[in-house]
Coordinates of C-alpha atoms and ligand atoms in Angstrom, one line a residue:
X21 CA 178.9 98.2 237.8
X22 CA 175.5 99.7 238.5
X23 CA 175.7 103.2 237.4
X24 CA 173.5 104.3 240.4
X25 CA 176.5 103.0 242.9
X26 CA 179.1 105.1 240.6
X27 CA 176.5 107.9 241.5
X28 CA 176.4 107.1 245.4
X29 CA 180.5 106.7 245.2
X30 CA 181.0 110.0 243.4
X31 CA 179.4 112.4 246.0
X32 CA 176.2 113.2 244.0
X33 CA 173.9 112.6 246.8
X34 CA 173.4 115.9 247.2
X35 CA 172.7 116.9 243.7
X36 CA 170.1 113.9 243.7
X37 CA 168.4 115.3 246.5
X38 CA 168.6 118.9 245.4
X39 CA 167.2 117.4 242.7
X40 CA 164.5 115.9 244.5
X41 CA 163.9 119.3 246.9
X42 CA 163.3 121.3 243.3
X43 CA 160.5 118.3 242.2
X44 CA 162.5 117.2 239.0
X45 CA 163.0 113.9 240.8
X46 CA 160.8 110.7 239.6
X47 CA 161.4 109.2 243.6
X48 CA 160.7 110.4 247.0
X49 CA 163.1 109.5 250.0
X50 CA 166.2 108.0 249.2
X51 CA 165.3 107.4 246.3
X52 CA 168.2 107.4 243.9
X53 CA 165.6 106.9 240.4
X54 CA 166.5 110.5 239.0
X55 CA 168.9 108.4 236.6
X56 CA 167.2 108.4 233.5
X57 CA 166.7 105.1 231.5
X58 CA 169.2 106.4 228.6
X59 CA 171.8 106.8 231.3
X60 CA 171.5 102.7 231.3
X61 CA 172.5 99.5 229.9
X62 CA 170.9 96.2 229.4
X63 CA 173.2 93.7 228.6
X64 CA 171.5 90.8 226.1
X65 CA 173.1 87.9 225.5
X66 CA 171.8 85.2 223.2
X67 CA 172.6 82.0 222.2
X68 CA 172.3 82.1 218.4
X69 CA 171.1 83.8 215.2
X70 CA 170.8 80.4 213.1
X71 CA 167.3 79.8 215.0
X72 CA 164.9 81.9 214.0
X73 CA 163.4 82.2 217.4
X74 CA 166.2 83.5 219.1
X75 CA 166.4 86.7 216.3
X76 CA 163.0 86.9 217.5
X77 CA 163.8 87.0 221.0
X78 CA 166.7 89.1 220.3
X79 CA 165.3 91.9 218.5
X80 CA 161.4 91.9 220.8
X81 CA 163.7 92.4 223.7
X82 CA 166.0 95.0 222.3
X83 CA 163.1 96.8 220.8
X84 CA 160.8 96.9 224.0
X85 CA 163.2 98.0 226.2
X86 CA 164.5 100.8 224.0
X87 CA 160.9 101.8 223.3
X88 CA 161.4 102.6 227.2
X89 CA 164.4 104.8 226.6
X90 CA 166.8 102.1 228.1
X91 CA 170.4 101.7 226.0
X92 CA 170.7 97.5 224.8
X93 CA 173.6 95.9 223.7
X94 CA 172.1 92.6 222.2
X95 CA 174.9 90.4 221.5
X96 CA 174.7 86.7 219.5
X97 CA 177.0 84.1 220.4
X98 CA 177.0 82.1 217.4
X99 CA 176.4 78.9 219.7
X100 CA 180.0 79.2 220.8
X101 CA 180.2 78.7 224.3
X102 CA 183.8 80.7 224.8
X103 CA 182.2 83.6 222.3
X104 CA 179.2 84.0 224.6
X105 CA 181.3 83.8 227.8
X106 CA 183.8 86.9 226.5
X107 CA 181.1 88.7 225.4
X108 CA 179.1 88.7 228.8
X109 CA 182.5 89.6 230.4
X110 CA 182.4 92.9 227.8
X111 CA 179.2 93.8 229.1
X112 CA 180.3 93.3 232.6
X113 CA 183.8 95.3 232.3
X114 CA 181.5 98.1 229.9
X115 CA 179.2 99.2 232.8
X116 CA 175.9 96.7 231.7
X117 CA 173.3 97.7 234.5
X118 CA 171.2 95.0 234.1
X119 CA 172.4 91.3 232.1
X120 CA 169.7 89.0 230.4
X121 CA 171.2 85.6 229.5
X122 CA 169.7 82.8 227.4
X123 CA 172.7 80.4 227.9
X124 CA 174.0 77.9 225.4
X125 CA 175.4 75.7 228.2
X126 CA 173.4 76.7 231.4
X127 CA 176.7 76.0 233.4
X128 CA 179.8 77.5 231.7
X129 CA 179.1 80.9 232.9
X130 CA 179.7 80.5 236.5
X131 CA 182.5 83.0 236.1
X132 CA 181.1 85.8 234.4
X133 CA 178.0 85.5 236.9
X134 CA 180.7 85.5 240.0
X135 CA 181.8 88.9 238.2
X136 CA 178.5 90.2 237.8
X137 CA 177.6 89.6 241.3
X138 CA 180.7 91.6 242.5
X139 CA 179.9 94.5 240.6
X140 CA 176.0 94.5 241.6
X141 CA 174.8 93.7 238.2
X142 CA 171.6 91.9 238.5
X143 CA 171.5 88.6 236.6
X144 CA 168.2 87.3 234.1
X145 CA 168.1 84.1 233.0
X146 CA 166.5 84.2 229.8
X147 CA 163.8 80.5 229.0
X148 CA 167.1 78.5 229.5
X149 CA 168.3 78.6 233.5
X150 CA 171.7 79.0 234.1
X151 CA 172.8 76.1 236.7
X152 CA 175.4 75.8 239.7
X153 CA 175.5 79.5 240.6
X154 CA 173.9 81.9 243.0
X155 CA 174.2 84.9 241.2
X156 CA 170.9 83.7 238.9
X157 CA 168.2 86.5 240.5
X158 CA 165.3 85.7 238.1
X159 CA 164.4 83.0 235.6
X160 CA 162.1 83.8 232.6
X161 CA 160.4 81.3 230.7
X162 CA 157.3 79.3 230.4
X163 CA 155.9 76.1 231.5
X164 CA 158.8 73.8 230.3
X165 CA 157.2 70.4 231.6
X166 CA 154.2 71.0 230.1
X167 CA 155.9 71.6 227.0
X168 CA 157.2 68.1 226.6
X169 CA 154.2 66.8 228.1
X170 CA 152.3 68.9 225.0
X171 CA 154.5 67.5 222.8
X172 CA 153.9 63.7 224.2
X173 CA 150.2 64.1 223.6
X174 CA 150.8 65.8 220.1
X175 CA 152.5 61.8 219.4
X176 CA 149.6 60.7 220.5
X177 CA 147.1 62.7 218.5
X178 CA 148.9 62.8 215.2
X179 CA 149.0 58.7 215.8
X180 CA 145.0 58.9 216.1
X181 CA 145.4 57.3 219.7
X182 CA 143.8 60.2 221.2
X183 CA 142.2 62.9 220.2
X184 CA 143.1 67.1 220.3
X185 CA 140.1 67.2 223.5
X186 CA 141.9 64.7 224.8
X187 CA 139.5 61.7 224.0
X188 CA 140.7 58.1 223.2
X189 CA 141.1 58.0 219.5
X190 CA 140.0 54.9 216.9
X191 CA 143.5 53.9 216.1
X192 CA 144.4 51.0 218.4
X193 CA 148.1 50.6 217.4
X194 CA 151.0 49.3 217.9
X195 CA 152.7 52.0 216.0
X196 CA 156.4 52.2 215.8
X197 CA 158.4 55.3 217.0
X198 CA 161.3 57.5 217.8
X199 CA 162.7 59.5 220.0
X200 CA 164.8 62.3 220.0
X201 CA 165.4 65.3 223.0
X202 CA 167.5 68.8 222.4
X203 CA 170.7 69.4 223.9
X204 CA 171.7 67.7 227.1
X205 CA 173.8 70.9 228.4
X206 CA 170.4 72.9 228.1
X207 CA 168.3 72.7 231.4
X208 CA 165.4 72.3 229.6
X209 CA 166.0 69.5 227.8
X210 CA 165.2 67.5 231.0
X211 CA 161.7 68.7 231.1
X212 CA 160.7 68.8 228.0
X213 CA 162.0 64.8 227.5
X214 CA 160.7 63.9 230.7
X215 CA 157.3 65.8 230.4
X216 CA 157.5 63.9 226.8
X217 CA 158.3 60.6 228.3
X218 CA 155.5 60.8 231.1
X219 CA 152.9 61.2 228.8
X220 CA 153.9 58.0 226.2
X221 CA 155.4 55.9 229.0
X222 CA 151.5 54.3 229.8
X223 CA 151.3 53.4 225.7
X224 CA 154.8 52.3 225.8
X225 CA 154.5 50.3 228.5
X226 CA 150.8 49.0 227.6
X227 CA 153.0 47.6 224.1
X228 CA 150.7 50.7 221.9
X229 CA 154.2 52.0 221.1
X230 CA 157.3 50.3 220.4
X231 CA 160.2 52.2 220.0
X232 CA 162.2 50.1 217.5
X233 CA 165.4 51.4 218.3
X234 CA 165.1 50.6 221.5
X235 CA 167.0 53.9 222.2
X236 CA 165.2 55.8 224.9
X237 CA 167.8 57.3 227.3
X238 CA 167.8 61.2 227.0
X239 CA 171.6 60.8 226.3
X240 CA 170.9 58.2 223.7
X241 CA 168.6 60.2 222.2
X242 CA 169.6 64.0 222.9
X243 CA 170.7 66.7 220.3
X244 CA 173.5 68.6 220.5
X245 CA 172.9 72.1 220.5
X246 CA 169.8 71.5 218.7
X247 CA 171.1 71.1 215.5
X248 CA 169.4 70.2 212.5
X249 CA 171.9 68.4 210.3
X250 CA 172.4 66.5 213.5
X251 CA 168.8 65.2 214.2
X252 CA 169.0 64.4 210.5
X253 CA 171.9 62.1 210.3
X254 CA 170.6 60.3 213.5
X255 CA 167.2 59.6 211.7
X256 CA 169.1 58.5 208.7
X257 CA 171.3 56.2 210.9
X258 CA 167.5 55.2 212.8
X259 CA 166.2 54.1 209.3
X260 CA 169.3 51.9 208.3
X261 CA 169.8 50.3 211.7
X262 CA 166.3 49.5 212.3
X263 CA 163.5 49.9 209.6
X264 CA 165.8 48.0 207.2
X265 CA 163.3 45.1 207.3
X266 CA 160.5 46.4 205.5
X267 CA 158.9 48.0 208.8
X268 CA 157.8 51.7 208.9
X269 CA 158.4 54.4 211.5
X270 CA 154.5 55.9 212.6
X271 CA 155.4 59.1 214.9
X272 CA 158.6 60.6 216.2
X273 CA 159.2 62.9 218.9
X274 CA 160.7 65.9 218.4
X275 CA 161.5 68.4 220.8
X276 CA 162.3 72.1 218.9
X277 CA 161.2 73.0 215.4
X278 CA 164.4 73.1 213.7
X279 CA 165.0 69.3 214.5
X280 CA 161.7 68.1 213.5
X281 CA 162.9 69.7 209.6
X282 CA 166.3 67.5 210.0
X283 CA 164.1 64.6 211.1
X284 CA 161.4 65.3 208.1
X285 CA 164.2 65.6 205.6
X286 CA 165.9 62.3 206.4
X287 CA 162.3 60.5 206.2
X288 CA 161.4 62.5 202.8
X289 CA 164.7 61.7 201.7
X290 CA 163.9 57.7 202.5
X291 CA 160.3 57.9 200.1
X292 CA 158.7 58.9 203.3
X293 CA 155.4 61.1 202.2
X294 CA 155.7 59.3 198.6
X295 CA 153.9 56.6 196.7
X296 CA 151.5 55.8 199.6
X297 CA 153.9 55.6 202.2
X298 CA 152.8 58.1 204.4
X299 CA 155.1 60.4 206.8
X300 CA 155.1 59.7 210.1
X301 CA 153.6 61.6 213.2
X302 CA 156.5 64.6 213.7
X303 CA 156.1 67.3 216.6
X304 CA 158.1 70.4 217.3
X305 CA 158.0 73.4 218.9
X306 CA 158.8 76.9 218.8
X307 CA 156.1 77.9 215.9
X308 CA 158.9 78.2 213.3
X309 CA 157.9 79.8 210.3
X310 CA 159.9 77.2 208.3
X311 CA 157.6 74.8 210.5
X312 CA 154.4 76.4 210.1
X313 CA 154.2 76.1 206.8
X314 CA 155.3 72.4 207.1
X315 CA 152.0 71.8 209.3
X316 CA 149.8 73.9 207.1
X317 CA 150.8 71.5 204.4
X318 CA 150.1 68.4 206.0
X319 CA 153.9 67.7 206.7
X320 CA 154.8 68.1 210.3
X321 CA 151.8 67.1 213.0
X322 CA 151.9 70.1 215.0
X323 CA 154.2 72.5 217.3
X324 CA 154.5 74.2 220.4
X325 CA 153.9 77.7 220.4
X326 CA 155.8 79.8 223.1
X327 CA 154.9 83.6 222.6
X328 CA 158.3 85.2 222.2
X329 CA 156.5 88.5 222.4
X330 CA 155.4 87.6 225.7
X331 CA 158.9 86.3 226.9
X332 CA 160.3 89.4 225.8
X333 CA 157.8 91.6 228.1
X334 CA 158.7 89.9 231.3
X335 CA 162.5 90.3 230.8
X336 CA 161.5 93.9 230.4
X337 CA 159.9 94.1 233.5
X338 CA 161.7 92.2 235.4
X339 CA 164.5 94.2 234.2
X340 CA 162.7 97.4 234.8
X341 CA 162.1 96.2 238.8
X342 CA 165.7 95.5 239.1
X343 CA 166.9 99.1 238.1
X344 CA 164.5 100.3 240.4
X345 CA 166.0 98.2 243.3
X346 CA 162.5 96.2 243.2
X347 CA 162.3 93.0 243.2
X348 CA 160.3 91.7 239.9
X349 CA 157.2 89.9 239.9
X350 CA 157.2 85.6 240.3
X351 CA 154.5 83.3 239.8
X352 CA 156.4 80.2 240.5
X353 CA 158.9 80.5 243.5
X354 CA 159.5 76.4 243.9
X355 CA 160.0 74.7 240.3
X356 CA 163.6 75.7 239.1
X357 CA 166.2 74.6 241.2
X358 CA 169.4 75.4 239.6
X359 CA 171.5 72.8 241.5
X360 CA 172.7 75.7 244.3
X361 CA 169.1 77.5 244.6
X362 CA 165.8 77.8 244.0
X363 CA 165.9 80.7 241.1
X364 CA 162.2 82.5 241.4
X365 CA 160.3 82.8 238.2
X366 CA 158.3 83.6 235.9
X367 CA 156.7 81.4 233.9
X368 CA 154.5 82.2 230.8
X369 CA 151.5 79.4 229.3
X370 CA 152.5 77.7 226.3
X371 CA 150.1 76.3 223.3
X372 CA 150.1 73.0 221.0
X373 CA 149.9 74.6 217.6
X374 CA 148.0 71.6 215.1
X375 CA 147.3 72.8 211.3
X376 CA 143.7 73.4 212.2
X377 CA 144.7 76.5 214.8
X378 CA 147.4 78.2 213.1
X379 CA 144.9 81.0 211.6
X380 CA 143.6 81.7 215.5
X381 CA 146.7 81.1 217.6
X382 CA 149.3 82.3 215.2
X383 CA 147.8 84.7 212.6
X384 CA 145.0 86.2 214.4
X385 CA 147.2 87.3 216.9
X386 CA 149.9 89.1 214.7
X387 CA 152.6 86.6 215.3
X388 CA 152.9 85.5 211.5
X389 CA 150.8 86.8 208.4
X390 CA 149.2 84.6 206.3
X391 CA 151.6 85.4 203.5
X392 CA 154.4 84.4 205.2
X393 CA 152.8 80.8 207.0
X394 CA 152.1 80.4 203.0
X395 CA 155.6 81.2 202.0
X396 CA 156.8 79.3 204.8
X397 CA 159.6 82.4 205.3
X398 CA 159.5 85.3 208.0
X399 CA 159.2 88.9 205.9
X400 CA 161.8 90.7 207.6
Ligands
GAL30 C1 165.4 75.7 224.2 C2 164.1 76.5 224.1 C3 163.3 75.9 222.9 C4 164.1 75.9 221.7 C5 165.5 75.2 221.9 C6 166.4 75.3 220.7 O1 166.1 76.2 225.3 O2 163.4 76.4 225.3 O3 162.2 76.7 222.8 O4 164.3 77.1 221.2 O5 166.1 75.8 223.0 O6 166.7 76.6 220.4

């Protein structure tokens, strides 16, 4: 419950405005913003610590929002979707003022939003909308169809058909690839496939890519909660079903950093990137440090970076607006429906990350040192 209702409930109106009357008081009028950011709680729930990107997340969050004076309970959920689901209702039933949510299934938490609602607890979606409820007030997260449609033409560059200024490349083709998309309960996973799917659809079509498996449903082709050793096993099942016959796999899509390693691995694993038989086109995204180092050496074909620093700040202030009864600031009020509303948004630019702008987009800007990119390990 918000504490400033508990404050209105309690009687102390009139300490709040004596408050006011002896100019101690932040507000003017009614307003009730004498509480003082130690006196509350954001509630952050994340999906999972076995991504690097979400301790990322986690801890730019948590540490820009106590830099502010604000308490944070920063939970993990370890991917579970029951864990995550108790621990939001612990934040609920312990007085959270404000909840930010990256959800592992953006539609088991109907319940716990319901309960957050009733008690007045504003509700943040964190880069993954939560779906089928109301009680969503903000979505934070970037451009998610341009992501897959970055990671589409990122295919298409790493196969030589175009090039990174967008130009038609030399290579004429047909090349031979596969397909794989992230986890089907994640709302994302929909754009990012279908942003993906836009872009190769012309070559596809056109008979410049053949995707040998023929599997190009998202559901054929999605990954369970993201999982590596999953996108692994389906490339090793990919290679024995249907490059048996002496034919080679030229580029596969990848959706999320952490797959593209299971996909790599499977290939390596096959004398992919060995004795002249070079490794196919692989994408990504997320900027994983395991991945960056994969693109510096020639490995992977590129990533999307997604600034979690930048993410972070508008949870803040949206965060910030909501405990000041304000209403935080969207730039896109019409994209994500979440099957019962339109949930307004803010949505934050996202950049393809090839070998050749990893020093400017990635170590130039403080996001990795070159130490680590070269170690291919995060320092701390
Ligand atoms: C998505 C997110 C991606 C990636 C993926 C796997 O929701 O937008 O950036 O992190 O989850 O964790």
């Amino acid at each position: 419950m918000r504490r400033k209702f508990l404050v209105a409930l309690g009687g102390a109106v009139l300490a709040l405005s004596l408050a006011a009357c002896s100019g101690e008081g932040a507000g003017s009028g009614g307003d009730t913003s004498e509480e003082k950011p130690g006196d509350l709680t954001i509630g952050v729930s994340m999906p999972t610590q076995t991504s690097e990107r979400w301790i990322a997340d986690g801890k730019a969050v948590k540490e820009k929002l106590e830099a502010k004076g604000y308490k944070v309970d920063l939970q993990y959920a370890g991917d579970d979707i029951p864990t995550q689901s108790q621990q939001v209702d612990q934040m609920i039933t312990q007085g959270a003022d404000v909840l930010v949510i990256a959800a592992i299934d953006g539609t088991a938490l109907s319940g716990q939003l319901q309960a957050a609602a009733d008690a007045k607890i504003p509700v943040i979606a964190y880069d993954r909308l939560i779906r089928g409820s109301k009680n969503v007030d903000f979505y934070v997260s970037f451009d998610n169809y341009k992501v897959g449609v970055a990671q589409g033409t990122g295919l298409l560059v790493g196969l030589g058909l175009l090039n990174k200024d967008g130009s038609k490349g030399t290579a004429k083709g047909p090349f031979n690839i596969e397909l794989f998309a992230g986890s089907l309960d994640d709302n994302n996973t929909q754009y990012f496939f279908g942003g993906a799917m836009d872009t190769l659809k012309p070559f596809i079509d056109a008979g410049t890519l053949k995707v040998k498996s023929r599997q190009t449903t998202a559901e054929q082709v999605a990954t369970l909660r993201w999982q590596q050793e999953t996108a692994q096993k389906r490339m090793e099942d990919l290679l024995t079903s249907s490059y048996n016959d002496g034919s080679r796999v030229d580029g596969v899509l990848s959706p999320y950093d952490g797959i593209s390693r299971g996909i790599i691995t499977a290939l390596q694993n096959a004398g992919y990137g060995k004795a002249g038989k070079k490794l196919p086109a692989v994408t990504g995204q997320d900027a994983e440090i395991a991945s960056i180092k994969l693109i510096n050496d020639g490995v992977q074909t590129c990533t999307v970076f997604k600034d979690t620093r930048l993410l972070a700040e508008q949870a803040v202030n949206a965060s910030e607006a909501f405990l000041q009864d304000k209403q935080p600031q969207a730039n896109d009020t019409q994209t994500y429906n979440n099957g019962v509303k339109v949930v307004p948004s803010y949505l934050l630019p996202i950049a393809t990350v090839y070998k050749d702008d990893i020093k400017t987009a990635l170590i130039d800007s403080g996001y990795w040192t070159a130490e680590e990119v070269a170690a291919g390990q995060a320092k701390n």
